[in-house]
mmCIF file with all atom_site columns, C-alpha atoms in Angstrom:
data_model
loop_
_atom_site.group_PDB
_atom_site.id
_atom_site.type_symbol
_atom_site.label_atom_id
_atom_site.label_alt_id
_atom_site.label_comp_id
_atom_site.label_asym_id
_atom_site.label_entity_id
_atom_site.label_seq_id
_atom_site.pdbx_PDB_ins_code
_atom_site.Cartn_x
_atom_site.Cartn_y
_atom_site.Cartn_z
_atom_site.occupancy
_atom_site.B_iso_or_equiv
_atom_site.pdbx_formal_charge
_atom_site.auth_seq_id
_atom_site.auth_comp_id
_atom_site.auth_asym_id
_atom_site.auth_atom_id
_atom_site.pdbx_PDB_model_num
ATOM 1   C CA . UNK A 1 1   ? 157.906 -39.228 -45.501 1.00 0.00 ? 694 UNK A CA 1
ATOM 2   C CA . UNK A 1 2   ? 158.682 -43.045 -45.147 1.00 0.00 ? 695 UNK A CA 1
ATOM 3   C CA . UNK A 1 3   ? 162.281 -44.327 -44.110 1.00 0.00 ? 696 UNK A CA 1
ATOM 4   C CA . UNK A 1 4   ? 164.468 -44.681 -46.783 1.00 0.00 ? 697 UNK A CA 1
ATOM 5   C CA . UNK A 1 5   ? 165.839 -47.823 -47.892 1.00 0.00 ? 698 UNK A CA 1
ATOM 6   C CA . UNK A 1 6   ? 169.109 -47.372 -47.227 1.00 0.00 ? 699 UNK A CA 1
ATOM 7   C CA . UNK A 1 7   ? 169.511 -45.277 -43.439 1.00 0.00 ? 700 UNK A CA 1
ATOM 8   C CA . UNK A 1 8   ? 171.807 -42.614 -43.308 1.00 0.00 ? 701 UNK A CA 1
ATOM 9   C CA . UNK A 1 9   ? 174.836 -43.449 -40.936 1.00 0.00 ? 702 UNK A CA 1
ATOM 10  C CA . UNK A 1 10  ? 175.862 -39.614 -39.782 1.00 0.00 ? 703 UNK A CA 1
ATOM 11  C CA . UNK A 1 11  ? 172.459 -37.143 -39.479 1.00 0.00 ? 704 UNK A CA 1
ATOM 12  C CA . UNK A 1 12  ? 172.858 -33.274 -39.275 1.00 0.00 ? 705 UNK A CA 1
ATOM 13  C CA . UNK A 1 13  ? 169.591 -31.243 -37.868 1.00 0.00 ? 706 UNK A CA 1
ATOM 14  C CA . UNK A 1 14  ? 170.024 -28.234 -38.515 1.00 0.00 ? 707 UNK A CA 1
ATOM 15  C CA . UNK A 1 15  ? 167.967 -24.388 -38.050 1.00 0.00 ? 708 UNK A CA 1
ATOM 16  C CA . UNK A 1 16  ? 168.370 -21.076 -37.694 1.00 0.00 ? 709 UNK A CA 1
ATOM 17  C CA . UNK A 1 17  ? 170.753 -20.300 -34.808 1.00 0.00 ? 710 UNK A CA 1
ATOM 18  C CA . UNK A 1 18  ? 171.711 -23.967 -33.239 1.00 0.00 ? 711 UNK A CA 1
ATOM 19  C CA . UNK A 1 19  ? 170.235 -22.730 -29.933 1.00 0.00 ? 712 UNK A CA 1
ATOM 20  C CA . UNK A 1 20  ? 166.529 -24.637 -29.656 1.00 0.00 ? 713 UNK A CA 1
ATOM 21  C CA . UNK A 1 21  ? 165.243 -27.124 -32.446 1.00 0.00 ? 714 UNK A CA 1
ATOM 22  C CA . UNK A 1 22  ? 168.553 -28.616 -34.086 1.00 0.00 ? 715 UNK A CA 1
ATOM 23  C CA . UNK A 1 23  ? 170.149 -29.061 -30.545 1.00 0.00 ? 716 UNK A CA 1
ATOM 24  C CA . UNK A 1 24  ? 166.548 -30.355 -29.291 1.00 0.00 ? 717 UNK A CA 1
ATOM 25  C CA . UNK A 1 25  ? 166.533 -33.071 -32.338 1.00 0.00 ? 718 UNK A CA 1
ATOM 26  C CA . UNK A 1 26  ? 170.084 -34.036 -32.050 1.00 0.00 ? 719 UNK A CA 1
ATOM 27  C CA . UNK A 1 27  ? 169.659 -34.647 -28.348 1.00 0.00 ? 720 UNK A CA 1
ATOM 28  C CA . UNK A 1 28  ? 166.319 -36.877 -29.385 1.00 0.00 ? 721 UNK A CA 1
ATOM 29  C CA . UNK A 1 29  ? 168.263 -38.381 -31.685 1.00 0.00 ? 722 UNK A CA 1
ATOM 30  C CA . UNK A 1 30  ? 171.229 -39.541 -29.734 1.00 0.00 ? 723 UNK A CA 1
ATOM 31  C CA . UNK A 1 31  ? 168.785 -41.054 -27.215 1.00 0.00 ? 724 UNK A CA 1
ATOM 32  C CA . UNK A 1 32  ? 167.170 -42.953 -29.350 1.00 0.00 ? 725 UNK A CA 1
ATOM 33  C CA . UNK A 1 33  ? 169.914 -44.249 -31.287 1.00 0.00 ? 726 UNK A CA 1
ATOM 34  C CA . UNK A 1 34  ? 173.102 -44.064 -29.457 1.00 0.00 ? 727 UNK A CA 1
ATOM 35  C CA . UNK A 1 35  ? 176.120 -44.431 -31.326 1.00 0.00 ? 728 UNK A CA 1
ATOM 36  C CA . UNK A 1 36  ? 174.550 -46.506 -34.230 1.00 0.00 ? 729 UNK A CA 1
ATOM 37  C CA . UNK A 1 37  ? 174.306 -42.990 -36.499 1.00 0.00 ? 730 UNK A CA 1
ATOM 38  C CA . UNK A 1 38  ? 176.505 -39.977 -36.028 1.00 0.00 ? 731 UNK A CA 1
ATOM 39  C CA . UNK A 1 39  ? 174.480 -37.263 -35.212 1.00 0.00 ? 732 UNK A CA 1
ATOM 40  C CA . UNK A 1 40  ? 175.209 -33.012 -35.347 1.00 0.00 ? 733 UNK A CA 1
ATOM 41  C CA . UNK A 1 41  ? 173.334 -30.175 -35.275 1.00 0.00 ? 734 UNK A CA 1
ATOM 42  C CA . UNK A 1 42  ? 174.565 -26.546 -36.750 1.00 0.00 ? 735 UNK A CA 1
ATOM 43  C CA . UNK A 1 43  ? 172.563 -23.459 -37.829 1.00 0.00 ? 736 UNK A CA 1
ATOM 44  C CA . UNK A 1 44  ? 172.898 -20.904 -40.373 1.00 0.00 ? 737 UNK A CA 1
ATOM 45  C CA . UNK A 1 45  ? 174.073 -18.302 -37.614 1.00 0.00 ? 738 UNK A CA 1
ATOM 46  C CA . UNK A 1 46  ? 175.242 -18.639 -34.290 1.00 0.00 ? 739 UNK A CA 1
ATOM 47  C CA . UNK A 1 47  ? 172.460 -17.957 -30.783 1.00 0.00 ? 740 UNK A CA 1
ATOM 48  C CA . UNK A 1 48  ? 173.215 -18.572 -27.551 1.00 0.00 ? 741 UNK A CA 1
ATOM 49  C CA . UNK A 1 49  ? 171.757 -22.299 -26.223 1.00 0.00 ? 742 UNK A CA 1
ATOM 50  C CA . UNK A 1 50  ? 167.883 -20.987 -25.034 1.00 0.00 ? 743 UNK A CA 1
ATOM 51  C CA . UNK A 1 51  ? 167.985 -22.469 -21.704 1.00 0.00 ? 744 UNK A CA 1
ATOM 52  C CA . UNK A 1 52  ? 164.118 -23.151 -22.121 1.00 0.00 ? 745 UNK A CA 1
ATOM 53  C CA . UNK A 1 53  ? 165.490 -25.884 -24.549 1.00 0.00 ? 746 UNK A CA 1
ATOM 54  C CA . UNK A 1 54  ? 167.902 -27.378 -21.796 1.00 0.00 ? 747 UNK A CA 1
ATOM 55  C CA . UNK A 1 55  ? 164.519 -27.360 -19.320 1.00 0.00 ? 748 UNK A CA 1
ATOM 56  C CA . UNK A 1 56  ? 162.379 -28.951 -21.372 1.00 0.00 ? 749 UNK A CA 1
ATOM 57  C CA . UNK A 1 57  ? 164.909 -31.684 -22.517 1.00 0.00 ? 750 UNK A CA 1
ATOM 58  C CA . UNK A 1 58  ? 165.964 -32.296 -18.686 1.00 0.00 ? 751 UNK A CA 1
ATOM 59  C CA . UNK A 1 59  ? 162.103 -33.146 -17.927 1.00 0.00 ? 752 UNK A CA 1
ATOM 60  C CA . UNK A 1 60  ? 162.350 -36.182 -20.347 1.00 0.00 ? 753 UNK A CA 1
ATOM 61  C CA . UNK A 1 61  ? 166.429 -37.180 -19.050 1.00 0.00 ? 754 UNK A CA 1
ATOM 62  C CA . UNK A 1 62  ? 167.853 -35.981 -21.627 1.00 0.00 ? 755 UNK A CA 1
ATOM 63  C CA . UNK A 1 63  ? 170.570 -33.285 -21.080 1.00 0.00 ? 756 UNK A CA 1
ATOM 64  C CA . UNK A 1 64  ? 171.716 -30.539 -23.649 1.00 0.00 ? 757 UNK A CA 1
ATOM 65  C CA . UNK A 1 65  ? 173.483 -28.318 -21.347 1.00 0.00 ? 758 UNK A CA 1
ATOM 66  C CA . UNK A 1 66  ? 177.040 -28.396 -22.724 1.00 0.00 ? 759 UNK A CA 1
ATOM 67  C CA . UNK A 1 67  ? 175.770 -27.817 -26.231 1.00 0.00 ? 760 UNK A CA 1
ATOM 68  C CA . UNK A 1 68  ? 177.577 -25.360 -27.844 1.00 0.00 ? 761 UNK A CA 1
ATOM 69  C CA . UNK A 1 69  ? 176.118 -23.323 -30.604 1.00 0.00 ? 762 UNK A CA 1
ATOM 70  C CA . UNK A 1 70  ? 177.555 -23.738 -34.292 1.00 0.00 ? 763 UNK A CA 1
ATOM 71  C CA . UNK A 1 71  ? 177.336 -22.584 -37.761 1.00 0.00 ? 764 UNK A CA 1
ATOM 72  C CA . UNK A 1 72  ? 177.584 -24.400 -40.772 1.00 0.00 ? 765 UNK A CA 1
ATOM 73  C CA . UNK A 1 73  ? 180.726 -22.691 -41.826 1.00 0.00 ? 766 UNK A CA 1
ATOM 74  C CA . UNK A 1 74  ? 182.373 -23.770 -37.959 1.00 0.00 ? 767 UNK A CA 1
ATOM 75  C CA . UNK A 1 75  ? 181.190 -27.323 -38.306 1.00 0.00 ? 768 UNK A CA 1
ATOM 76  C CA . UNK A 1 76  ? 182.441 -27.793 -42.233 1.00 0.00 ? 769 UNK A CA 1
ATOM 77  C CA . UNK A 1 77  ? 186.194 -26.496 -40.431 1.00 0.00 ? 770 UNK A CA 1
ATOM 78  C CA . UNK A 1 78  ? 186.529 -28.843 -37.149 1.00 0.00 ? 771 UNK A CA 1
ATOM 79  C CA . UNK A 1 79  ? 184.978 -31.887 -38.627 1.00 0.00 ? 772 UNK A CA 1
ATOM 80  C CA . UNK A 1 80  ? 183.559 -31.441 -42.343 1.00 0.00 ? 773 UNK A CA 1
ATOM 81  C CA . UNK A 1 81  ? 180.149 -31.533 -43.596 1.00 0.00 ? 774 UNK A CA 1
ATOM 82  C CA . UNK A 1 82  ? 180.782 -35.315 -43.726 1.00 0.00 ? 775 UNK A CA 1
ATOM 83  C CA . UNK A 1 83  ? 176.948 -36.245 -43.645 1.00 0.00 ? 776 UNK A CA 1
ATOM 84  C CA . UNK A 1 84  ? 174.136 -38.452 -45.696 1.00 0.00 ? 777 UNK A CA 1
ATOM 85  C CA . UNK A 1 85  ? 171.172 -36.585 -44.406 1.00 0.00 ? 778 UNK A CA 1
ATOM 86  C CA . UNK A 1 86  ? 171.116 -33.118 -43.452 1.00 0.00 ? 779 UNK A CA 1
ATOM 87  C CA . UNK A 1 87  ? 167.472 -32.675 -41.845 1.00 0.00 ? 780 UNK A CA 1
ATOM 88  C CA . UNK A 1 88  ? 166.369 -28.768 -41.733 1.00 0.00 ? 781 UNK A CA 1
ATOM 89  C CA . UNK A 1 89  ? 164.204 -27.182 -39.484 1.00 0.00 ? 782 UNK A CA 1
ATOM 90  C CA . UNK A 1 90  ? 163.554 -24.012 -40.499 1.00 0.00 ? 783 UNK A CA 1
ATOM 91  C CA . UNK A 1 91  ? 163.787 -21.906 -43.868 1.00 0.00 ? 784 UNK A CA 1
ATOM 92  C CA . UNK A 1 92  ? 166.669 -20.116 -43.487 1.00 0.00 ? 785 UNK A CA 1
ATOM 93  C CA . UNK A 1 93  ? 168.924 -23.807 -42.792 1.00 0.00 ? 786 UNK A CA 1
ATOM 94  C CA . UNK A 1 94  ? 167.146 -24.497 -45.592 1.00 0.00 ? 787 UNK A CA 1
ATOM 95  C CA . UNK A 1 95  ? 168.154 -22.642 -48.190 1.00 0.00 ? 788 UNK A CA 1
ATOM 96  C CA . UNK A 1 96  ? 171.830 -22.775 -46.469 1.00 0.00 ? 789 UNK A CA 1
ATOM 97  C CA . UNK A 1 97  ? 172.094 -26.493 -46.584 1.00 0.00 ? 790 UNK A CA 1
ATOM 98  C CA . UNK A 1 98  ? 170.783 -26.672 -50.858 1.00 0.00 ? 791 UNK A CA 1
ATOM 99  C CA . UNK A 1 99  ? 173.851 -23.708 -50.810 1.00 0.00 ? 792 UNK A CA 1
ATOM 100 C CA . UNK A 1 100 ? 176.848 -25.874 -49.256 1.00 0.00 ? 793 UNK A CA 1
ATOM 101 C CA . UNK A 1 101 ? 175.737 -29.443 -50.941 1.00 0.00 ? 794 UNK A CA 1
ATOM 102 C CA . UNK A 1 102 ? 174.544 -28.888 -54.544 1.00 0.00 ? 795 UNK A CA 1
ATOM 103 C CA . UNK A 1 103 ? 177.857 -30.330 -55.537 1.00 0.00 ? 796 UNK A CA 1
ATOM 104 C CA . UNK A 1 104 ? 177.794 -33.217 -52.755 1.00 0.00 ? 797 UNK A CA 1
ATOM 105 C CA . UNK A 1 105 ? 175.804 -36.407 -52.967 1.00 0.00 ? 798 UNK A CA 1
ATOM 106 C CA . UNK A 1 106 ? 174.070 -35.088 -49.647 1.00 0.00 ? 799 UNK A CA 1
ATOM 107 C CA . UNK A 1 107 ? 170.062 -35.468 -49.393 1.00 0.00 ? 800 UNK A CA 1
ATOM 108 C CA . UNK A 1 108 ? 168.417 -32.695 -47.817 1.00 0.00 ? 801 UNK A CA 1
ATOM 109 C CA . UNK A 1 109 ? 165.189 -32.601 -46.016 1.00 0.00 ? 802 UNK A CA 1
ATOM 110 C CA . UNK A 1 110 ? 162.685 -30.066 -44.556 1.00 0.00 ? 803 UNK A CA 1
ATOM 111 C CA . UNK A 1 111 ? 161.266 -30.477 -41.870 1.00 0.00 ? 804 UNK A CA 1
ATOM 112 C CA . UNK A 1 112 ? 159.246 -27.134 -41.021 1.00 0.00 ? 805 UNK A CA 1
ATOM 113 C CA . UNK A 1 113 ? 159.482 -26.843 -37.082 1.00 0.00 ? 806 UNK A CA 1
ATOM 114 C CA . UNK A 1 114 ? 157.763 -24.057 -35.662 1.00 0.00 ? 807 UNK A CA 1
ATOM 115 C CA . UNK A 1 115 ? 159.944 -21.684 -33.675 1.00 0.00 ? 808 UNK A CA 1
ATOM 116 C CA . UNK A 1 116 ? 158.672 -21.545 -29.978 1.00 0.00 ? 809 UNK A CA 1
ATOM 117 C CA . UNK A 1 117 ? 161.179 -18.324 -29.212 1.00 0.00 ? 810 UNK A CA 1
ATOM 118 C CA . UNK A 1 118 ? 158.615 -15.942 -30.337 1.00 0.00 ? 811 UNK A CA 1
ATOM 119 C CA . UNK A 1 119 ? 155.698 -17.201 -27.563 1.00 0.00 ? 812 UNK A CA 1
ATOM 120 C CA . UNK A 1 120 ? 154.606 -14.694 -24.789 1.00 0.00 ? 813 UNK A CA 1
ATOM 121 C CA . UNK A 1 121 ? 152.903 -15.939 -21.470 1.00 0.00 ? 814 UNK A CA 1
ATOM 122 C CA . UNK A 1 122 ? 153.871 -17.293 -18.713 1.00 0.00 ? 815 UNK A CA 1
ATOM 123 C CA . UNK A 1 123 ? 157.049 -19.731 -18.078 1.00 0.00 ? 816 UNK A CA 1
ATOM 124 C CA . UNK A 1 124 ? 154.445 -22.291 -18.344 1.00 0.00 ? 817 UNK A CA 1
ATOM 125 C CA . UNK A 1 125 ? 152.934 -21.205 -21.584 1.00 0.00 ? 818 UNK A CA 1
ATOM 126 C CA . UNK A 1 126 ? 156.012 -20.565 -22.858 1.00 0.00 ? 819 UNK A CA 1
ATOM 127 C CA . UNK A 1 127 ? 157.301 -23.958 -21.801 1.00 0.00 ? 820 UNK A CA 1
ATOM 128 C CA . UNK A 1 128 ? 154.553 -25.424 -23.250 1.00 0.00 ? 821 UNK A CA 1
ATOM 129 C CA . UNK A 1 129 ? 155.451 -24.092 -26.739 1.00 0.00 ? 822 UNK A CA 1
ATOM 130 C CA . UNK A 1 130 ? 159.132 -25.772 -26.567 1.00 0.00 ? 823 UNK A CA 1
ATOM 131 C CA . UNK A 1 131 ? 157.315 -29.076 -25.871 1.00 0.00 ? 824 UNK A CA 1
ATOM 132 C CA . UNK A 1 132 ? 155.016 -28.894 -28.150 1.00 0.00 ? 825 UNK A CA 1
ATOM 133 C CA . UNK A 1 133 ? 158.228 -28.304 -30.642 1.00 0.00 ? 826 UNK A CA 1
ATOM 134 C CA . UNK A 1 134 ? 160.838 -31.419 -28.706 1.00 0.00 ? 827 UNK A CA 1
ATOM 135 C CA . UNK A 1 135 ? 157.590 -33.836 -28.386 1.00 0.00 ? 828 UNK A CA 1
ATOM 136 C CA . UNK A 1 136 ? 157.121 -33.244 -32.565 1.00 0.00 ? 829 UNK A CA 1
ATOM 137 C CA . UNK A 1 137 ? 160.496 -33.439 -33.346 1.00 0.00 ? 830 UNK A CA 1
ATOM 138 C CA . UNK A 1 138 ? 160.378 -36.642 -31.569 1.00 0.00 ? 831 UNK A CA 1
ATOM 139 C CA . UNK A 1 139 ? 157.605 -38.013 -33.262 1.00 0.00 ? 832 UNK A CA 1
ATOM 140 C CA . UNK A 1 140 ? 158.827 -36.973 -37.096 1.00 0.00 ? 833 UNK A CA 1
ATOM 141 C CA . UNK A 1 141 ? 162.286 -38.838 -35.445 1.00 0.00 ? 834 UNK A CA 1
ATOM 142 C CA . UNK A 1 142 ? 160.615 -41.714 -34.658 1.00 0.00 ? 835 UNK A CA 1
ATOM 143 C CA . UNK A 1 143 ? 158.410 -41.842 -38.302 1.00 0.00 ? 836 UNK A CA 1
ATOM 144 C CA . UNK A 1 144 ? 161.330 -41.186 -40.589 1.00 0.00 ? 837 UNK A CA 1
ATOM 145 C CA . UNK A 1 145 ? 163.446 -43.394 -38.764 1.00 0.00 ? 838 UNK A CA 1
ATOM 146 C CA . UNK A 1 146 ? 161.779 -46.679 -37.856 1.00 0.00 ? 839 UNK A CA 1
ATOM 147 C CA . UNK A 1 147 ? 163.200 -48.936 -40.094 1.00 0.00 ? 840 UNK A CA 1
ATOM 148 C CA . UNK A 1 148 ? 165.786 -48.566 -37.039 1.00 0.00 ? 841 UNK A CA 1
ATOM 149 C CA . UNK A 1 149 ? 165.719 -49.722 -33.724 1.00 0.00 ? 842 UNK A CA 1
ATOM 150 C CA . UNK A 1 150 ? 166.561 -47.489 -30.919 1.00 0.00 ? 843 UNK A CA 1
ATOM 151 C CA . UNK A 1 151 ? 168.802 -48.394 -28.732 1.00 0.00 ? 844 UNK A CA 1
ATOM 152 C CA . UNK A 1 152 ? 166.617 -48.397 -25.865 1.00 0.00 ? 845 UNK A CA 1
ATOM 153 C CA . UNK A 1 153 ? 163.493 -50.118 -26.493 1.00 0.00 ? 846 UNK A CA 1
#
């Protein structure tokens, strides 16, 4: 999907349970951006951070360690679902962001991002999947968002 004309200037990635893909994006996010967008992440339940997620985030300097896991319902209480683009990773977020903002001027998008939980192997192979998930995430970051420039480049 191209960049829209107008950026957002607070981003929400969300998924399932907060605890690999939205915290993975959000983390992507904030290094490429910094403080020029506000960026979240919730899910549509509550995990526990997948410390696979933290691992394969430290290889590229980017550390997700003190992420704590959120809902939807927790994030709309502390701070509001105060966003302009609420990106979705998987379908359950989905369906639960259309729920909360068919009365807000919120746009939604879907980004289908595989889950890499589910992989059996090795730590390697199994590494390998969450990777394969951060290093796509990345690129769809990078695509939907160039009309920006990162703060580091």
């Amino acid at each position: 999907m191209a960049a829209s004309a107008t950026q957002p200037l607070a981003v929400l990635f969300a998924c399932g349970l907060n605890a690999v893909r939205s915290p993975i994006a959000a983390g992507l996010f904030g290094q490429l951006f910094g403080r020029t967008i506000y960026v979240g992440s919730a899910g549509a339940r509550k995990g526990e951070l997948d410390p696979f997620a933290v691992a394969v985030m430290a290889e590229i300097g980017i550390d997700i360690s003190r992420h704590k896991p959120i809902t939807f319902e927790e994030l709309e209480d502390l701070e509001g679902l105060n966003f302009d683009l609420i990106i979705t990773l998987s379908p359950e977020a989905h369906h639960r962001a259309l729920e909360l903002t068919h009365t807000n001027a919120v746009e939604v998008e879907y980004w289908p991002t595989a889950d890499p939980t589910g992989i059996e192997g090795s730590r390697e192979q199994r590494l390998d999947a969450y990777r394969a998930v951060r290093d796509q995430l990345l690129k769809r970051i990078r695509e939907r968002f160039a009309g920006r420039r990162p703060v580091n480049e």
